[in-house]
Amino acid sequence: MTVKEKAKLKTIVKKKPMKKVVTEVVAPTIVKFFEGVGRRKTAIARVRLFPGGEDKFLINKKDFKQYFSTLALQRMAESSLLKIKYPDSLTIEAIVSGGG
């Protein structure tokens, strides 16, 4: 090809139309809870009570019946809640670390 022929050849690039991206701003949901922290030696327990939630009792993101394998430990964990007659619409989340 000569230089003149190369000059005649032009590549045509068609640009695709840009899509408009619409983003919605979502307001964060505000969740109210009661929190308590307990410490003894090297053990730390942080417990959060969410009123008006589902009926859950979680320890380290596990159901308390999975966390406490024996029935005696499950009853011990639930005994104080049964004394105060806690409502069914209460979610309890406990994060426990340390200890023996």
CSV table of N, CA and C in Angstrom, one decimal:
chain,number,residue,atom,x,y,z
A,1,MET,N,0.8,-1.2,0.0
A,1,MET,CA,0.0,0.0,0.0
A,1,MET,C,0.9,1.2,0.0
A,2,THR,N,0.4,2.1,-0.8
A,2,THR,CA,1.2,3.4,-0.8
A,2,THR,C,0.6,4.3,0.3
A,3,VAL,N,1.3,5.4,0.4
A,3,VAL,CA,1.0,6.4,1.5
A,3,VAL,C,-0.4,7.0,1.2
A,4,LYS,N,-0.7,7.2,-0.1
A,4,LYS,CA,-2.0,7.8,-0.5
A,4,LYS,C,-3.1,6.8,-0.2
A,5,GLU,N,-2.9,5.6,-0.5
A,5,GLU,CA,-3.9,4.6,-0.2
A,5,GLU,C,-4.2,4.5,1.3
A,6,LYS,N,-3.1,4.6,2.1
A,6,LYS,CA,-3.3,4.5,3.5
A,6,LYS,C,-4.0,5.7,4.1
A,7,ALA,N,-3.8,6.9,3.4
A,7,ALA,CA,-4.5,8.1,3.9
A,7,ALA,C,-6.0,8.0,3.6
A,8,LYS,N,-6.3,7.3,2.5
A,8,LYS,CA,-7.7,7.1,2.2
A,8,LYS,C,-8.5,6.2,3.1
A,9,LEU,N,-7.7,5.2,3.6
A,9,LEU,CA,-8.4,4.3,4.6
A,9,LEU,C,-8.4,5.0,6.0
A,10,LYS,N,-9.6,5.1,6.4
A,10,LYS,CA,-9.8,5.7,7.7
A,10,LYS,C,-10.7,4.7,8.5
A,11,THR,N,-10.3,4.5,9.7
A,11,THR,CA,-11.1,3.7,10.6
A,11,THR,C,-12.2,4.5,11.3
A,12,ILE,N,-13.3,4.0,11.2
A,12,ILE,CA,-14.5,4.7,11.8
A,12,ILE,C,-14.8,4.0,13.1
A,13,VAL,N,-14.8,4.6,14.2
A,13,VAL,CA,-15.1,4.0,15.4
A,13,VAL,C,-16.4,4.6,15.9
A,14,LYS,N,-17.4,3.8,16.1
A,14,LYS,CA,-18.7,4.3,16.5
A,14,LYS,C,-18.7,4.2,18.1
A,15,LYS,N,-19.0,5.3,18.7
A,15,LYS,CA,-19.1,5.4,20.1
A,15,LYS,C,-20.5,5.0,20.6
A,16,LYS,N,-20.5,4.1,21.5
A,16,LYS,CA,-21.8,3.7,22.1
A,16,LYS,C,-22.3,4.8,23.0
A,17,PRO,N,-23.6,5.0,23.0
A,17,PRO,CA,-24.1,6.0,24.0
A,17,PRO,C,-23.9,5.5,25.4
A,18,MET,N,-23.6,6.5,26.2
A,18,MET,CA,-23.3,6.2,27.6
A,18,MET,C,-24.6,6.0,28.4
A,19,LYS,N,-24.6,5.0,29.2
A,19,LYS,CA,-25.8,4.8,30.0
A,19,LYS,C,-25.7,5.6,31.3
A,20,LYS,N,-26.9,6.2,31.6
A,20,LYS,CA,-26.9,7.0,32.8
A,20,LYS,C,-27.1,6.1,34.0
A,21,VAL,N,-26.3,6.3,35.0
A,21,VAL,CA,-26.4,5.5,36.2
A,21,VAL,C,-27.1,6.3,37.3
A,22,VAL,N,-28.1,5.8,37.8
A,22,VAL,CA,-28.9,6.5,38.9
A,22,VAL,C,-28.6,5.7,40.2
A,23,THR,N,-28.1,6.5,41.1
A,23,THR,CA,-27.9,5.9,42.5
A,23,THR,C,-28.9,6.5,43.5
A,24,GLU,N,-29.4,5.6,44.3
A,24,GLU,CA,-30.3,6.1,45.3
A,24,GLU,C,-29.5,6.2,46.6
A,25,VAL,N,-29.8,7.2,47.3
A,25,VAL,CA,-29.2,7.4,48.6
A,25,VAL,C,-30.2,6.8,49.7
A,26,VAL,N,-29.8,5.8,50.3
A,26,VAL,CA,-30.6,5.1,51.3
A,26,VAL,C,-30.2,5.5,52.7
A,27,ALA,N,-31.2,6.0,53.4
A,27,ALA,CA,-30.9,6.4,54.8
A,27,ALA,C,-30.6,5.2,55.6
A,28,PRO,N,-29.6,5.2,56.5
A,28,PRO,CA,-29.4,4.1,57.4
A,28,PRO,C,-30.5,3.9,58.4
A,29,THR,N,-30.8,2.6,58.6
A,29,THR,CA,-31.8,2.3,59.6
A,29,THR,C,-31.2,2.4,61.0
A,30,ILE,N,-32.0,3.0,61.8
A,30,ILE,CA,-31.6,3.3,63.2
A,30,ILE,C,-32.1,2.1,64.0
A,31,VAL,N,-31.3,1.4,64.7
A,31,VAL,CA,-31.7,0.3,65.5
A,31,VAL,C,-31.3,0.7,66.9
A,32,LYS,N,-32.3,0.7,67.8
A,32,LYS,CA,-32.1,1.0,69.2
A,32,LYS,C,-31.8,-0.3,70.0
A,33,PHE,N,-30.9,-0.3,70.9
A,33,PHE,CA,-30.6,-1.4,71.7
A,33,PHE,C,-30.0,-1.0,73.0
A,34,PHE,N,-30.1,-1.9,74.0
A,34,PHE,CA,-29.4,-1.8,75.3
A,34,PHE,C,-28.2,-2.6,75.3
A,35,GLU,N,-27.1,-2.0,75.8
A,35,GLU,CA,-25.8,-2.8,75.8
A,35,GLU,C,-25.2,-2.8,77.2
A,36,GLY,N,-24.6,-3.9,77.5
A,36,GLY,CA,-23.9,-4.1,78.7
A,36,GLY,C,-22.6,-4.8,78.5
A,37,VAL,N,-21.5,-4.5,79.2
A,37,VAL,CA,-20.2,-5.1,79.1
A,37,VAL,C,-19.8,-5.7,80.4
A,38,GLY,N,-19.4,-6.9,80.4
A,38,GLY,CA,-18.9,-7.5,81.7
A,38,GLY,C,-17.5,-8.0,81.5
A,39,ARG,N,-16.7,-7.8,82.5
A,39,ARG,CA,-15.3,-8.3,82.4
A,39,ARG,C,-14.9,-9.0,83.7
A,40,ARG,N,-14.1,-10.0,83.5
A,40,ARG,CA,-13.5,-10.7,84.7
A,40,ARG,C,-12.2,-11.3,84.2
A,41,LYS,N,-11.1,-10.9,84.8
A,41,LYS,CA,-9.8,-11.3,84.5
A,41,LYS,C,-9.5,-11.0,83.0
A,42,THR,N,-9.4,-12.0,82.2
A,42,THR,CA,-9.2,-11.8,80.7
A,42,THR,C,-10.4,-12.0,79.9
A,43,ALA,N,-11.5,-12.4,80.5
A,43,ALA,CA,-12.8,-12.6,79.8
A,43,ALA,C,-13.6,-11.4,79.6
A,44,ILE,N,-14.2,-11.2,78.5
A,44,ILE,CA,-15.0,-10.0,78.2
A,44,ILE,C,-16.3,-10.5,77.5
A,45,ALA,N,-17.4,-10.0,78.0
A,45,ALA,CA,-18.7,-10.3,77.4
A,45,ALA,C,-19.5,-9.0,77.1
A,46,ARG,N,-19.9,-8.9,75.8
A,46,ARG,CA,-20.7,-7.7,75.4
A,46,ARG,C,-22.0,-8.2,75.0
A,47,VAL,N,-23.1,-7.8,75.7
A,47,VAL,CA,-24.4,-8.2,75.4
A,47,VAL,C,-25.3,-7.1,74.9
A,48,ARG,N,-26.0,-7.3,73.9
A,48,ARG,CA,-26.9,-6.3,73.3
A,48,ARG,C,-28.4,-6.8,73.3
A,49,LEU,N,-29.3,-6.0,73.8
A,49,LEU,CA,-30.7,-6.4,73.8
A,49,LEU,C,-31.4,-5.5,72.8
A,50,PHE,N,-32.1,-6.1,71.9
A,50,PHE,CA,-32.9,-5.4,70.8
A,50,PHE,C,-34.3,-5.6,71.1
A,51,PRO,N,-35.0,-4.7,71.7
A,51,PRO,CA,-36.5,-4.9,71.9
A,51,PRO,C,-37.2,-4.7,70.5
A,52,GLY,N,-38.3,-5.5,70.4
A,52,GLY,CA,-39.1,-5.4,69.2
A,52,GLY,C,-38.5,-6.2,68.0
A,53,GLY,N,-37.6,-7.0,68.3
A,53,GLY,CA,-37.0,-7.8,67.2
A,53,GLY,C,-37.5,-9.2,67.2
A,54,GLU,N,-36.8,-10.1,66.6
A,54,GLU,CA,-37.2,-11.5,66.5
A,54,GLU,C,-36.8,-12.2,67.9
A,55,ASP,N,-37.4,-13.3,68.1
A,55,ASP,CA,-37.1,-14.0,69.3
A,55,ASP,C,-35.8,-14.9,69.1
A,56,LYS,N,-34.7,-14.3,69.3
A,56,LYS,CA,-33.4,-14.9,69.1
A,56,LYS,C,-32.5,-14.7,70.3
A,57,PHE,N,-31.6,-15.7,70.6
A,57,PHE,CA,-30.6,-15.6,71.6
A,57,PHE,C,-29.3,-16.1,71.0
A,58,LEU,N,-28.5,-15.2,70.6
A,58,LEU,CA,-27.2,-15.6,69.9
A,58,LEU,C,-26.0,-15.3,70.7
A,59,ILE,N,-25.1,-16.3,70.7
A,59,ILE,CA,-23.8,-16.1,71.4
A,59,ILE,C,-22.7,-16.3,70.3
A,60,ASN,N,-21.9,-15.3,70.1
A,60,ASN,CA,-20.9,-15.4,69.1
A,60,ASN,C,-21.5,-15.9,67.7
A,61,LYS,N,-22.6,-15.3,67.4
A,61,LYS,CA,-23.4,-15.5,66.1
A,61,LYS,C,-23.8,-16.9,65.9
A,62,LYS,N,-24.0,-17.7,67.1
A,62,LYS,CA,-24.6,-19.0,67.1
A,62,LYS,C,-25.8,-19.0,68.0
A,63,ASP,N,-26.7,-19.9,67.7
A,63,ASP,CA,-27.9,-20.0,68.6
A,63,ASP,C,-27.3,-20.5,69.9
A,64,PHE,N,-27.9,-20.1,71.0
A,64,PHE,CA,-27.4,-20.5,72.3
A,64,PHE,C,-27.5,-22.0,72.6
A,65,LYS,N,-28.4,-22.6,71.9
A,65,LYS,CA,-28.5,-24.1,72.1
A,65,LYS,C,-27.4,-24.8,71.4
A,66,GLN,N,-26.8,-24.2,70.3
A,66,GLN,CA,-25.6,-24.8,69.7
A,66,GLN,C,-24.4,-24.4,70.5
A,67,TYR,N,-24.3,-23.2,71.0
A,67,TYR,CA,-23.2,-22.8,71.8
A,67,TYR,C,-23.0,-23.6,73.1
A,68,PHE,N,-24.1,-23.7,73.8
A,68,PHE,CA,-24.1,-24.5,75.0
A,68,PHE,C,-24.6,-25.9,74.7
A,69,SER,N,-23.8,-26.9,74.7
A,69,SER,CA,-24.2,-28.2,74.2
A,69,SER,C,-25.0,-29.0,75.2
A,70,THR,N,-24.8,-28.8,76.5
A,70,THR,CA,-25.6,-29.5,77.5
A,70,THR,C,-26.9,-28.8,77.9
A,71,LEU,N,-27.9,-29.5,78.3
A,71,LEU,CA,-29.1,-28.9,78.7
A,71,LEU,C,-29.0,-28.1,80.0
A,72,ALA,N,-28.1,-28.5,80.9
A,72,ALA,CA,-27.8,-27.7,82.1
A,72,ALA,C,-27.3,-26.3,81.8
A,73,LEU,N,-26.4,-26.2,80.9
A,73,LEU,CA,-25.8,-24.9,80.5
A,73,LEU,C,-26.8,-24.1,79.8
A,74,GLN,N,-27.7,-24.7,79.0
A,74,GLN,CA,-28.7,-23.9,78.3
A,74,GLN,C,-29.7,-23.3,79.3
A,75,ARG,N,-30.1,-24.1,80.3
A,75,ARG,CA,-31.0,-23.6,81.3
A,75,ARG,C,-30.4,-22.5,82.2
A,76,MET,N,-29.1,-22.7,82.4
A,76,MET,CA,-28.4,-21.7,83.2
A,76,MET,C,-28.4,-20.3,82.5
A,77,ALA,N,-28.1,-20.4,81.2
A,77,ALA,CA,-28.1,-19.2,80.4
A,77,ALA,C,-29.5,-18.5,80.2
A,78,GLU,N,-30.5,-19.3,80.2
A,78,GLU,CA,-31.9,-18.8,80.0
A,78,GLU,C,-32.6,-18.5,81.3
A,79,SER,N,-32.0,-18.9,82.5
A,79,SER,CA,-32.8,-18.8,83.8
A,79,SER,C,-33.0,-17.4,84.2
A,80,SER,N,-32.1,-16.5,84.0
A,80,SER,CA,-32.3,-15.1,84.4
A,80,SER,C,-33.3,-14.4,83.5
A,81,LEU,N,-33.3,-14.8,82.2
A,81,LEU,CA,-34.3,-14.2,81.3
A,81,LEU,C,-35.7,-14.7,81.7
A,82,LEU,N,-35.9,-15.9,82.1
A,82,LEU,CA,-37.2,-16.4,82.5
A,82,LEU,C,-37.7,-15.8,83.8
A,83,LYS,N,-36.8,-15.4,84.6
A,83,LYS,CA,-37.2,-14.8,85.9
A,83,LYS,C,-37.8,-13.4,85.6
A,84,ILE,N,-37.3,-12.7,84.7
A,84,ILE,CA,-37.8,-11.3,84.4
A,84,ILE,C,-38.9,-11.4,83.4
A,85,LYS,N,-39.3,-12.6,82.9
A,85,LYS,CA,-40.4,-12.8,81.9
A,85,LYS,C,-40.2,-11.9,80.7
A,86,TYR,N,-39.0,-12.1,80.1
A,86,TYR,CA,-38.7,-11.3,78.9
A,86,TYR,C,-39.7,-11.5,77.8
A,87,PRO,N,-40.0,-10.5,77.0
A,87,PRO,CA,-41.0,-10.6,75.9
A,87,PRO,C,-40.4,-11.5,74.8
A,88,ASP,N,-41.4,-12.1,74.0
A,88,ASP,CA,-41.0,-12.9,72.9
A,88,ASP,C,-40.3,-12.1,71.8
A,89,SER,N,-40.6,-10.8,71.7
A,89,SER,CA,-40.0,-10.0,70.7
A,89,SER,C,-38.7,-9.3,71.1
A,90,LEU,N,-37.8,-10.1,71.6
A,90,LEU,CA,-36.5,-9.6,72.1
A,90,LEU,C,-35.4,-10.4,71.5
A,91,THR,N,-34.5,-9.7,70.9
A,91,THR,CA,-33.3,-10.3,70.3
A,91,THR,C,-32.1,-10.1,71.2
A,92,ILE,N,-31.4,-11.1,71.6
A,92,ILE,CA,-30.2,-11.0,72.5
A,92,ILE,C,-29.0,-11.5,71.7
A,93,GLU,N,-28.0,-10.6,71.6
A,93,GLU,CA,-26.7,-10.9,71.0
A,93,GLU,C,-25.6,-10.7,72.0
A,94,ALA,N,-24.8,-11.8,72.2
A,94,ALA,CA,-23.7,-11.7,73.1
A,94,ALA,C,-22.4,-12.1,72.3
A,95,ILE,N,-21.4,-11.3,72.5
A,95,ILE,CA,-20.1,-11.5,72.0
A,95,ILE,C,-19.2,-11.8,73.2
A,96,VAL,N,-18.6,-13.0,73.2
A,96,VAL,CA,-17.8,-13.4,74.4
A,96,VAL,C,-16.5,-13.8,73.9
A,97,SER,N,-15.4,-13.3,74.6
A,97,SER,CA,-14.1,-13.7,74.3
A,97,SER,C,-13.2,-13.8,75.5
A,98,GLY,N,-12.1,-14.5,75.4
A,98,GLY,CA,-11.2,-14.7,76.5
A,98,GLY,C,-11.6,-15.7,77.5
A,99,GLY,N,-11.0,-15.8,78.6
A,99,GLY,CA,-11.3,-16.7,79.7
A,99,GLY,C,-10.6,-18.0,79.4
A,100,GLY,N,-11.1,-19.1,80.0
A,100,GLY,CA,-10.5,-20.4,79.9
A,100,GLY,C,-11.1,-21.3,79.0
